[in-house]
PDB file of C-alpha atoms in Angstrom:
ATOM      1  CA  UNK A  24       0.152   0.114  -0.019  1.00 54.00           C
ATOM      2  CA  UNK A  25       0.460   3.546  -0.750  1.00 58.00           C
ATOM      3  CA  UNK A  26       2.393   4.856   3.099  1.00 62.00           C
ATOM      4  CA  UNK A  27       1.051   7.640   3.776  1.00 70.00           C
ATOM      5  CA  UNK A  28       2.597  10.042   6.043  1.00 73.00           C
ATOM      6  CA  UNK A  29      -0.189  10.674   8.250  1.00 73.00           C
ATOM      7  CA  UNK A  30      -0.947   6.662   8.863  1.00 80.00           C
ATOM      8  CA  UNK A  31       2.728   6.341   9.548  1.00 84.00           C
ATOM      9  CA  UNK A  32       2.986   9.346  11.963  1.00 79.00           C
ATOM     10  CA  UNK A  33      -0.271   7.664  13.880  1.00 78.00           C
ATOM     11  CA  UNK A  34       0.371   3.953  14.357  1.00 83.00           C
ATOM     12  CA  UNK A  35       3.851   5.020  15.417  1.00 89.00           C
ATOM     13  CA  UNK A  36       3.801   8.163  18.062  1.00 90.00           C
ATOM     14  CA  UNK A  37      -0.318   6.969  19.104  1.00 92.00           C
ATOM     15  CA  UNK A  38       0.944   3.427  20.033  1.00 94.00           C
ATOM     16  CA  UNK A  39       3.958   4.704  21.976  1.00 96.00           C
ATOM     17  CA  UNK A  40       1.596   7.654  24.181  1.00 96.00           C
ATOM     18  CA  UNK A  41      -0.650   4.441  24.776  1.00 97.00           C
ATOM     19  CA  UNK A  42       2.395   2.811  25.555  1.00 97.00           C
ATOM     20  CA  UNK A  43       3.555   5.091  28.400  1.00 97.00           C
ATOM     21  CA  UNK A  44      -0.379   5.357  29.789  1.00 97.00           C
ATOM     22  CA  UNK A  45      -0.225   2.053  30.176  1.00 98.00           C
ATOM     23  CA  UNK A  46       3.174   1.890  32.228  1.00 98.00           C
ATOM     24  CA  UNK A  47       1.419   4.823  34.093  1.00 98.00           C
ATOM     25  CA  UNK A  48      -2.042   3.283  34.833  1.00 97.00           C
ATOM     26  CA  UNK A  49      -0.043   0.920  37.019  1.00 97.00           C
ATOM     27  CA  UNK A  50       2.349   2.656  38.800  1.00 96.00           C
ATOM     28  CA  UNK A  51       5.326   2.902  37.013  1.00 96.00           C
ATOM     29  CA  UNK A  52       6.591   5.075  37.301  1.00 95.00           C
ATOM     30  CA  UNK A  53       5.226   6.474  41.030  1.00 94.00           C
ATOM     31  CA  UNK A  54       5.119  10.177  40.086  1.00 95.00           C
ATOM     32  CA  UNK A  55       2.993  12.558  41.641  1.00 95.00           C
ATOM     33  CA  UNK A  56       2.704  16.566  41.444  1.00 95.00           C
ATOM     34  CA  UNK A  57       4.635  18.032  38.517  1.00 95.00           C
ATOM     35  CA  UNK A  58       6.806  15.070  37.775  1.00 96.00           C
ATOM     36  CA  UNK A  59       3.220  12.838  37.018  1.00 97.00           C
ATOM     37  CA  UNK A  60       2.282  16.320  35.175  1.00 97.00           C
ATOM     38  CA  UNK A  61       5.548  16.223  32.697  1.00 96.00           C
ATOM     39  CA  UNK A  62       5.128  12.476  32.245  1.00 97.00           C
ATOM     40  CA  UNK A  63       1.061  12.564  31.289  1.00 97.00           C
ATOM     41  CA  UNK A  64       1.521  15.509  29.038  1.00 97.00           C
ATOM     42  CA  UNK A  65       4.282  13.670  27.121  1.00 96.00           C
ATOM     43  CA  UNK A  66       1.911  10.887  26.511  1.00 96.00           C
ATOM     44  CA  UNK A  67      -1.419  12.978  25.396  1.00 96.00           C
ATOM     45  CA  UNK A  68       0.862  15.257  23.223  1.00 94.00           C
ATOM     46  CA  UNK A  69       1.920  11.715  21.517  1.00 93.00           C
ATOM     47  CA  UNK A  70      -1.232   9.992  21.972  1.00 92.00           C
ATOM     48  CA  UNK A  71      -3.612  12.976  20.582  1.00 89.00           C
ATOM     49  CA  UNK A  72      -1.615  13.967  18.008  1.00 84.00           C
ATOM     50  CA  UNK A  73      -1.297  10.775  16.501  1.00 75.00           C
ATOM     51  CA  UNK A  74      -5.013  10.370  16.519  1.00 76.00           C
ATOM     52  CA  UNK A  75      -5.215  13.946  15.701  1.00 75.00           C
ATOM     53  CA  UNK A  76      -2.849  13.068  12.043  1.00 66.00           C
ATOM     54  CA  UNK A  77      -5.261   9.610  11.842  1.00 64.00           C
ATOM     55  CA  UNK A  78      -7.948  11.707  10.758  1.00 65.00           C
ATOM     56  CA  UNK A  79      -6.235  13.720   7.982  1.00 63.00           C
ATOM     57  CA  UNK A  80      -5.953  10.184   5.972  1.00 56.00           C
ATOM     58  CA  UNK A  81     -10.023   9.927   6.418  1.00 58.00           C
ATOM     59  CA  UNK A  82     -11.429  10.950   2.777  1.00 57.00           C
ATOM     60  CA  UNK A  83     -13.663  13.560   5.177  1.00 58.00           C
ATOM     61  CA  UNK A  84     -12.205  14.350   7.948  1.00 54.00           C
ATOM     62  CA  UNK A  85     -14.851  16.329   9.410  1.00 53.00           C
ATOM     63  CA  UNK A  86     -17.242  13.186   9.684  1.00 56.00           C
ATOM     64  CA  UNK A  87     -14.851  11.581  11.446  1.00 58.00           C
ATOM     65  CA  UNK A  88     -17.121  12.066  14.692  1.00 65.00           C
ATOM     66  CA  UNK A  89     -19.530   8.729  12.905  1.00 64.00           C
ATOM     67  CA  UNK A  90     -16.571   5.966  13.419  1.00 65.00           C
ATOM     68  CA  UNK A  91     -18.221   5.871  16.640  1.00 67.00           C
ATOM     69  CA  UNK A  92     -21.133   4.688  15.552  1.00 70.00           C
ATOM     70  CA  UNK A  93     -20.118   2.120  13.744  1.00 73.00           C
ATOM     71  CA  UNK A  94     -18.604  -0.376  16.965  1.00 71.00           C
ATOM     72  CA  UNK A  95     -20.818  -3.481  16.843  1.00 78.00           C
ATOM     73  CA  UNK A  96     -19.080  -4.455  13.312  1.00 79.00           C
ATOM     74  CA  UNK A  97     -15.725  -1.794  12.339  1.00 84.00           C
ATOM     75  CA  UNK A  98     -12.523  -1.833  14.203  1.00 90.00           C
ATOM     76  CA  UNK A  99     -12.227   1.524  13.796  1.00 85.00           C
ATOM     77  CA  UNK A 100     -15.196   2.419  15.637  1.00 87.00           C
ATOM     78  CA  UNK A 101     -13.829   0.284  18.334  1.00 91.00           C
ATOM     79  CA  UNK A 102     -10.461   2.586  18.382  1.00 90.00           C
ATOM     80  CA  UNK A 103     -12.300   5.124  18.595  1.00 87.00           C
ATOM     81  CA  UNK A 104     -13.888   4.328  21.361  1.00 92.00           C
ATOM     82  CA  UNK A 105     -11.295   2.374  23.491  1.00 94.00           C
ATOM     83  CA  UNK A 106      -8.955   5.204  22.846  1.00 93.00           C
ATOM     84  CA  UNK A 107     -11.879   7.936  24.153  1.00 93.00           C
ATOM     85  CA  UNK A 108     -12.133   5.826  27.686  1.00 96.00           C
ATOM     86  CA  UNK A 109      -8.301   5.612  27.816  1.00 97.00           C
ATOM     87  CA  UNK A 110      -8.448   9.024  27.609  1.00 96.00           C
ATOM     88  CA  UNK A 111     -11.634   9.885  29.746  1.00 97.00           C
ATOM     89  CA  UNK A 112     -10.025   7.193  32.799  1.00 98.00           C
ATOM     90  CA  UNK A 113      -6.149   8.656  32.402  1.00 98.00           C
ATOM     91  CA  UNK A 114      -7.251  12.255  32.329  1.00 97.00           C
ATOM     92  CA  UNK A 115      -9.259  11.415  35.865  1.00 98.00           C
ATOM     93  CA  UNK A 116      -6.447   9.403  37.126  1.00 98.00           C
ATOM     94  CA  UNK A 117      -3.753  12.020  36.342  1.00 97.00           C
ATOM     95  CA  UNK A 118      -5.776  14.340  38.108  1.00 97.00           C
ATOM     96  CA  UNK A 119      -5.570  12.496  41.264  1.00 97.00           C
ATOM     97  CA  UNK A 120      -2.135  12.630  40.463  1.00 97.00           C
ATOM     98  CA  UNK A 121      -0.988  15.832  39.973  1.00 97.00           C
ATOM     99  CA  UNK A 122      -3.692  17.977  41.734  1.00 95.00           C
ATOM    100  CA  UNK A 123      -4.078  15.813  44.934  1.00 95.00           C
ATOM    101  CA  UNK A 124      -0.783  13.414  44.732  1.00 93.00           C
ATOM    102  CA  UNK A 125      -3.150  10.486  45.331  1.00 94.00           C
ATOM    103  CA  UNK A 126      -3.133   7.625  43.208  1.00 95.00           C
ATOM    104  CA  UNK A 127      -6.456   6.139  42.356  1.00 96.00           C
ATOM    105  CA  UNK A 128      -5.164   2.483  41.653  1.00 96.00           C
ATOM    106  CA  UNK A 129      -8.711   1.444  40.401  1.00 97.00           C
ATOM    107  CA  UNK A 130      -9.014   4.288  37.844  1.00 97.00           C
ATOM    108  CA  UNK A 131      -5.109   3.785  36.504  1.00 97.00           C
ATOM    109  CA  UNK A 132      -6.040  -0.127  35.784  1.00 98.00           C
ATOM    110  CA  UNK A 133      -9.027   0.780  33.558  1.00 98.00           C
ATOM    111  CA  UNK A 134      -6.715   3.583  32.144  1.00 97.00           C
ATOM    112  CA  UNK A 135      -4.084   0.912  31.851  1.00 98.00           C
ATOM    113  CA  UNK A 136      -6.352  -1.683  30.410  1.00 98.00           C
ATOM    114  CA  UNK A 137      -7.882   1.070  27.817  1.00 97.00           C
ATOM    115  CA  UNK A 138      -4.717   1.944  26.887  1.00 97.00           C
ATOM    116  CA  UNK A 139      -3.719  -1.209  25.669  1.00 97.00           C
ATOM    117  CA  UNK A 140      -7.385  -2.118  23.991  1.00 97.00           C
ATOM    118  CA  UNK A 141      -6.418   0.773  22.027  1.00 95.00           C
ATOM    119  CA  UNK A 142      -3.135  -0.590  20.858  1.00 96.00           C
ATOM    120  CA  UNK A 143      -5.747  -3.933  19.784  1.00 97.00           C
ATOM    121  CA  UNK A 144      -8.009  -2.439  18.176  1.00 94.00           C
ATOM    122  CA  UNK A 145      -5.410  -0.435  15.939  1.00 93.00           C
ATOM    123  CA  UNK A 146      -3.951  -3.395  15.125  1.00 95.00           C
ATOM    124  CA  UNK A 147      -6.814  -5.052  14.726  1.00 95.00           C
ATOM    125  CA  UNK A 148      -7.733  -2.245  11.638  1.00 92.00           C
ATOM    126  CA  UNK A 149      -5.233  -4.135   9.619  1.00 92.00           C
ATOM    127  CA  UNK A 150      -5.076  -7.571  11.112  1.00 95.00           C
ATOM    128  CA  UNK A 151      -8.708  -8.265   9.613  1.00 94.00           C
ATOM    129  CA  UNK A 152      -7.629  -7.517   5.980  1.00 89.00           C
ATOM    130  CA  UNK A 153      -7.691 -10.313   4.491  1.00 89.00           C
ATOM    131  CA  UNK A 154      -6.471  -8.569   0.882  1.00 85.00           C
ATOM    132  CA  UNK A 155      -3.756  -8.158   2.312  1.00 88.00           C
ATOM    133  CA  UNK A 156      -2.003 -11.297   3.374  1.00 91.00           C
ATOM    134  CA  UNK A 157       0.925 -10.065   5.225  1.00 92.00           C
ATOM    135  CA  UNK A 158      -1.247  -8.240   7.761  1.00 94.00           C
ATOM    136  CA  UNK A 159      -4.146 -11.177   7.817  1.00 94.00           C
ATOM    137  CA  UNK A 160      -1.778 -12.984  10.712  1.00 95.00           C
ATOM    138  CA  UNK A 161      -1.845 -13.001  14.471  1.00 95.00           C
ATOM    139  CA  UNK A 162       1.388 -11.682  14.908  1.00 96.00           C
ATOM    140  CA  UNK A 163       0.531  -8.369  13.483  1.00 97.00           C
ATOM    141  CA  UNK A 164      -1.241  -7.615  16.790  1.00 97.00           C
ATOM    142  CA  UNK A 165       1.553  -9.027  18.695  1.00 97.00           C
ATOM    143  CA  UNK A 166       3.835  -7.117  16.907  1.00 97.00           C
ATOM    144  CA  UNK A 167       1.685  -3.919  17.462  1.00 97.00           C
ATOM    145  CA  UNK A 168       1.471  -4.207  20.972  1.00 97.00           C
ATOM    146  CA  UNK A 169       5.224  -5.431  22.034  1.00 97.00           C
ATOM    147  CA  UNK A 170       6.642  -2.424  20.659  1.00 97.00           C
ATOM    148  CA  UNK A 171       4.073  -0.177  22.559  1.00 97.00           C
ATOM    149  CA  UNK A 172       4.932  -1.624  25.470  1.00 98.00           C
ATOM    150  CA  UNK A 173       8.608  -1.835  25.017  1.00 98.00           C
ATOM    151  CA  UNK A 174       8.461   2.081  23.858  1.00 97.00           C
ATOM    152  CA  UNK A 175       6.351   2.901  26.550  1.00 97.00           C
ATOM    153  CA  UNK A 176       8.791   1.092  29.240  1.00 97.00           C
ATOM    154  CA  UNK A 177      11.463   3.279  27.991  1.00 97.00           C
ATOM    155  CA  UNK A 178       9.301   6.339  28.020  1.00 96.00           C
ATOM    156  CA  UNK A 179       8.718   5.734  31.673  1.00 96.00           C
ATOM    157  CA  UNK A 180      11.944   5.238  32.563  1.00 94.00           C
ATOM    158  CA  UNK A 181      12.217   1.618  33.480  1.00 95.00           C
ATOM    159  CA  UNK A 182      15.282   0.827  31.927  1.00 94.00           C
ATOM    160  CA  UNK A 183      16.246  -2.687  32.448  1.00 94.00           C
ATOM    161  CA  UNK A 184      12.312  -3.328  31.478  1.00 97.00           C
ATOM    162  CA  UNK A 185      12.651  -1.454  29.018  1.00 97.00           C
ATOM    163  CA  UNK A 186      15.693  -3.908  27.289  1.00 97.00           C
ATOM    164  CA  UNK A 187      13.335  -7.016  28.079  1.00 97.00           C
ATOM    165  CA  UNK A 188      11.007  -5.640  25.926  1.00 98.00           C
ATOM    166  CA  UNK A 189      12.793  -4.229  22.996  1.00 98.00           C
ATOM    167  CA  UNK A 190      14.966  -7.619  22.648  1.00 98.00           C
ATOM    168  CA  UNK A 191      11.342  -9.488  22.927  1.00 98.00           C
ATOM    169  CA  UNK A 192       9.336  -6.802  19.866  1.00 97.00           C
ATOM    170  CA  UNK A 193      12.863  -7.331  18.044  1.00 97.00           C
ATOM    171  CA  UNK A 194      12.201 -10.737  17.716  1.00 98.00           C
ATOM    172  CA  UNK A 195       8.827 -10.980  17.100  1.00 98.00           C
ATOM    173  CA  UNK A 196       9.566  -8.566  14.757  1.00 97.00           C
ATOM    174  CA  UNK A 197      11.849 -11.032  12.954  1.00 97.00           C
ATOM    175  CA  UNK A 198       9.276 -13.325  12.900  1.00 97.00           C
ATOM    176  CA  UNK A 199       6.567 -10.994  11.531  1.00 97.00           C
ATOM    177  CA  UNK A 200       8.679 -10.767   8.690  1.00 96.00           C
ATOM    178  CA  UNK A 201      10.167 -13.991   8.249  1.00 96.00           C
ATOM    179  CA  UNK A 202       5.958 -15.421   7.663  1.00 95.00           C
ATOM    180  CA  UNK A 203       5.646 -12.408   6.102  1.00 93.00           C
ATOM    181  CA  UNK A 204       7.077 -12.811   3.650  1.00 91.00           C
ATOM    182  CA  UNK A 205       5.609 -16.100   2.948  1.00 91.00           C
ATOM    183  CA  UNK A 206       2.061 -14.930   3.661  1.00 87.00           C
ATOM    184  CA  UNK A 207       0.908 -14.004  -0.099  1.00 80.00           C
ATOM    185  CA  UNK A 208       2.163 -16.897  -1.584  1.00 81.00           C
ATOM    186  CA  UNK A 209       0.699 -19.112   1.408  1.00 83.00           C
ATOM    187  CA  UNK A 210      -2.794 -17.427   1.432  1.00 78.00           C
ATOM    188  CA  UNK A 211      -3.326 -19.280  -2.611  1.00 73.00           C
ATOM    189  CA  UNK A 212      -4.308 -15.773  -3.908  1.00 74.00           C
ATOM    190  CA  UNK A 213      -3.571 -15.543  -7.599  1.00 70.00           C
ATOM    191  CA  UNK A 214      -4.333 -14.188 -10.793  1.00 68.00           C
ATOM    192  CA  UNK A 215      -7.396 -16.750 -11.640  1.00 68.00           C
ATOM    193  CA  UNK A 216      -8.625 -16.240  -8.717  1.00 67.00           C
ATOM    194  CA  UNK A 217      -8.110 -12.514  -8.738  1.00 64.00           C
ATOM    195  CA  UNK A 218     -10.124 -12.005 -11.418  1.00 64.00           C
ATOM    196  CA  UNK A 219     -12.745 -15.029 -11.039  1.00 68.00           C
ATOM    197  CA  UNK A 220     -11.968 -17.255 -14.102  1.00 65.00           C
ATOM    198  CA  UNK A 221     -10.163 -20.194 -13.030  1.00 62.00           C
ATOM    199  CA  UNK A 222     -12.271 -22.417 -14.197  1.00 62.00           C
ATOM    200  CA  UNK A 223     -12.152 -21.228 -17.993  1.00 65.00           C
ATOM    201  CA  UNK A 224      -8.119 -22.854 -17.644  1.00 61.00           C
ATOM    202  CA  UNK A 225      -4.923 -20.911 -17.381  1.00 71.00           C
ATOM    203  CA  UNK A 226      -4.846 -17.578 -16.709  1.00 64.00           C
ATOM    204  CA  UNK A 227      -2.761 -14.448 -17.912  1.00 67.00           C
ATOM    205  CA  UNK A 228      -2.727 -11.490 -18.180  1.00 65.00           C
ATOM    206  CA  UNK A 229      -3.111  -9.789 -21.949  1.00 61.00           C
ATOM    207  CA  UNK A 230      -2.000  -6.051 -21.265  1.00 61.00           C
ATOM    208  CA  UNK A 231      -2.433  -3.731 -18.182  1.00 63.00           C
ATOM    209  CA  UNK A 232      -5.597  -2.831 -17.707  1.00 62.00           C
ATOM    210  CA  UNK A 233      -4.717   0.735 -17.883  1.00 63.00           C
ATOM    211  CA  UNK A 234      -2.333   2.921 -19.573  1.00 64.00           C
ATOM    212  CA  UNK A 235      -2.043   5.060 -17.034  1.00 65.00           C
ATOM    213  CA  UNK A 236      -2.043   4.561 -13.209  1.00 69.00           C
ATOM    214  CA  UNK A 237      -5.518   5.443 -11.039  1.00 64.00           C
ATOM    215  CA  UNK A 238      -6.339   5.467  -7.723  1.00 56.00           C
ATOM    216  CA  UNK A 239      -6.237   1.772  -7.060  1.00 62.00           C
ATOM    217  CA  UNK A 240      -2.821   1.855  -7.695  1.00 66.00           C
ATOM    218  CA  UNK A 241      -1.749   4.838  -6.346  1.00 65.00           C
ATOM    219  CA  UNK A 242      -3.292   4.099  -2.884  1.00 61.00           C
ATOM    220  CA  UNK A 243      -2.869  -0.343  -3.085  1.00 65.00           C
ATOM    221  CA  UNK A 244       0.092  -0.987  -4.645  1.00 67.00           C
ATOM    222  CA  UNK A 245       3.649   0.048  -3.977  1.00 67.00           C
ATOM    223  CA  UNK A 246       6.455  -2.219  -4.874  1.00 65.00           C
ATOM    224  CA  UNK A 247       9.566  -2.141  -2.977  1.00 67.00           C
ATOM    225  CA  UNK A 248      13.141  -3.626  -4.422  1.00 58.00           C
ATOM    226  CA  UNK A 249      14.002  -6.793  -2.287  1.00 63.00           C
ATOM    227  CA  UNK A 250      16.946  -5.191  -1.558  1.00 71.00           C
ATOM    228  CA  UNK A 251      15.869  -2.238  -0.382  1.00 82.00           C
ATOM    229  CA  UNK A 252      13.812  -3.996   1.679  1.00 86.00           C
ATOM    230  CA  UNK A 253      16.265  -5.896   3.153  1.00 89.00           C
ATOM    231  CA  UNK A 254      18.248  -3.099   3.985  1.00 93.00           C
ATOM    232  CA  UNK A 255      15.860  -0.711   5.723  1.00 93.00           C
ATOM    233  CA  UNK A 256      14.762  -3.817   7.943  1.00 95.00           C
ATOM    234  CA  UNK A 257      18.427  -3.997   9.009  1.00 96.00           C
ATOM    235  CA  UNK A 258      18.324  -0.164   9.769  1.00 96.00           C
ATOM    236  CA  UNK A 259      15.501  -0.620  11.293  1.00 97.00           C
ATOM    237  CA  UNK A 260      16.319  -2.938  13.225  1.00 97.00           C
ATOM    238  CA  UNK A 261      19.494  -1.554  14.139  1.00 97.00           C
ATOM    239  CA  UNK A 262      17.740   2.144  15.245  1.00 97.00           C
ATOM    240  CA  UNK A 263      14.615   0.451  17.504  1.00 96.00           C
ATOM    241  CA  UNK A 264      16.344  -2.513  19.015  1.00 97.00           C
ATOM    242  CA  UNK A 265      20.169  -2.698  19.195  1.00 97.00           C
ATOM    243  CA  UNK A 266      21.372   0.963  19.514  1.00 97.00           C
ATOM    244  CA  UNK A 267      18.891   1.673  22.365  1.00 97.00           C
ATOM    245  CA  UNK A 268      19.740  -1.549  24.028  1.00 97.00           C
ATOM    246  CA  UNK A 269      23.407  -0.809  24.005  1.00 97.00           C
ATOM    247  CA  UNK A 270      22.689   2.737  25.111  1.00 96.00           C
ATOM    248  CA  UNK A 271      20.631   1.569  28.089  1.00 96.00           C
ATOM    249  CA  UNK A 272      23.182  -0.800  29.446  1.00 95.00           C
ATOM    250  CA  UNK A 273      25.615   2.056  29.852  1.00 94.00           C
ATOM    251  CA  UNK A 274      26.104   3.343  32.879  1.00 92.00           C
ATOM    252  CA  UNK A 275      22.812   5.501  32.756  1.00 85.00           C
ATOM    253  CA  UNK A 276      22.895   8.982  32.057  1.00 89.00           C
ATOM    254  CA  UNK A 277      20.164  11.050  30.683  1.00 89.00           C
ATOM    255  CA  UNK A 278      21.961  12.092  27.548  1.00 94.00           C
ATOM    256  CA  UNK A 279      22.001   8.537  27.024  1.00 94.00           C
ATOM    257  CA  UNK A 280      18.524   7.900  27.638  1.00 93.00           C
ATOM    258  CA  UNK A 281      17.183  10.328  25.278  1.00 95.00           C
ATOM    259  CA  UNK A 282      19.608   9.230  22.614  1.00 96.00           C
ATOM    260  CA  UNK A 283      18.416   6.102  22.989  1.00 97.00           C
ATOM    261  CA  UNK A 284      14.799   6.558  22.776  1.00 96.00           C
ATOM    262  CA  UNK A 285      15.398   8.644  19.614  1.00 97.00           C
ATOM    263  CA  UNK A 286      16.923   6.359  18.099  1.00 97.00           C
ATOM    264  CA  UNK A 287      13.947   3.708  19.320  1.00 97.00           C
ATOM    265  CA  UNK A 288      11.514   6.622  17.672  1.00 96.00           C
ATOM    266  CA  UNK A 289      13.692   6.429  13.920  1.00 96.00           C
ATOM    267  CA  UNK A 290      13.752   3.103  13.843  1.00 97.00           C
ATOM    268  CA  UNK A 291      10.019   2.784  14.448  1.00 96.00           C
ATOM    269  CA  UNK A 292       9.087   4.886  12.149  1.00 95.00           C
ATOM    270  CA  UNK A 293      10.990   2.672   9.692  1.00 94.00           C
ATOM    271  CA  UNK A 294       9.619  -0.239   9.793  1.00 95.00           C
ATOM    272  CA  UNK A 295       6.270   1.610  10.187  1.00 93.00           C
ATOM    273  CA  UNK A 296       6.938   2.841   6.491  1.00 91.00           C
ATOM    274  CA  UNK A 297       7.669  -1.009   5.370  1.00 92.00           C
ATOM    275  CA  UNK A 298       4.495  -2.401   7.113  1.00 93.00           C
ATOM    276  CA  UNK A 299       2.694  -0.023   4.796  1.00 88.00           C
ATOM    277  CA  UNK A 300       5.178  -0.476   1.836  1.00 85.00           C
ATOM    278  CA  UNK A 301       5.955  -4.157   1.842  1.00 86.00           C
ATOM    279  CA  UNK A 302       1.948  -4.276   1.715  1.00 84.00           C
ATOM    280  CA  UNK A 303       0.759  -6.993  -1.012  1.00 80.00           C
ATOM    281  CA  UNK A 304      -2.558  -6.079  -1.767  1.00 78.00           C
ATOM    282  CA  UNK A 305      -4.335  -8.715  -3.922  1.00 73.00           C
ATOM    283  CA  UNK A 306      -5.461  -6.085  -6.562  1.00 72.00           C
ATOM    284  CA  UNK A 307      -1.997  -6.330  -7.400  1.00 71.00           C
ATOM    285  CA  UNK A 308      -2.673  -9.000  -9.220  1.00 69.00           C
ATOM    286  CA  UNK A 309      -5.310  -7.534 -11.238  1.00 68.00           C
ATOM    287  CA  UNK A 310      -2.285  -5.088 -12.572  1.00 68.00           C
ATOM    288  CA  UNK A 311      -0.018  -8.091 -13.004  1.00 64.00           C
ATOM    289  CA  UNK A 312       2.026  -6.509 -10.027  1.00 62.00           C
ATOM    290  CA  UNK A 313       2.230  -9.160  -8.178  1.00 60.00           C
TER     291      UNK A 313
END
């Protein structure tokens, strides 16, 4: 698919923001007063900023409010409800920490659960798409959640936990790439199934359906060369896992912590660009792109 910057920004930063809210909700770190305000401000800027970015990718952003009405069948609608619930509960929980210096544990746990649910529902928007076999697998939500929780631990200053979770998230990403590379072939989708002409015999494309580009080609067919994809995978893994882990294992300093965070975010942005760029939509078969 065409990797829109707004969607890459949304899935990366909202995941980090809600990941941080998960840790704050369970009391890690146990902060109050203006220190708590600083942590919540960072989390809300990332989470809300990411959500706002996603609305610009909608065809009619002014109708975004209608997304709330389809919660029975739409993962996008479920994501919207979970996000609002998480922000409300965590807002009340944060207010108690900042202004009353009191931790209302139940509010925090509910907010943490809703924050995690928001990341899960976001991932399911992509996981449910059978037309994109690379996404349509159980590892997709596991990958989203693992990087959200790992990045959240990094933002929350939970160094020892972050090291373990970053390594785990990196391993999950590697498995997702390995399984994803085989997913399109394993789905059994061919030009014959894509056109519905398989019963008529062997199917091959005589010539492209269009002489120029169109909406489907712009939005659903983005071809990344194998060499470029391999290099970007290595770069993203080094930035989002290897370098942060090395920096975190050195004697702690705030400068190293910031560098680890910046490296991690850059790596996740690269991996998320690949997530969309490598998506092999079955419509590409019709255009001879698969």
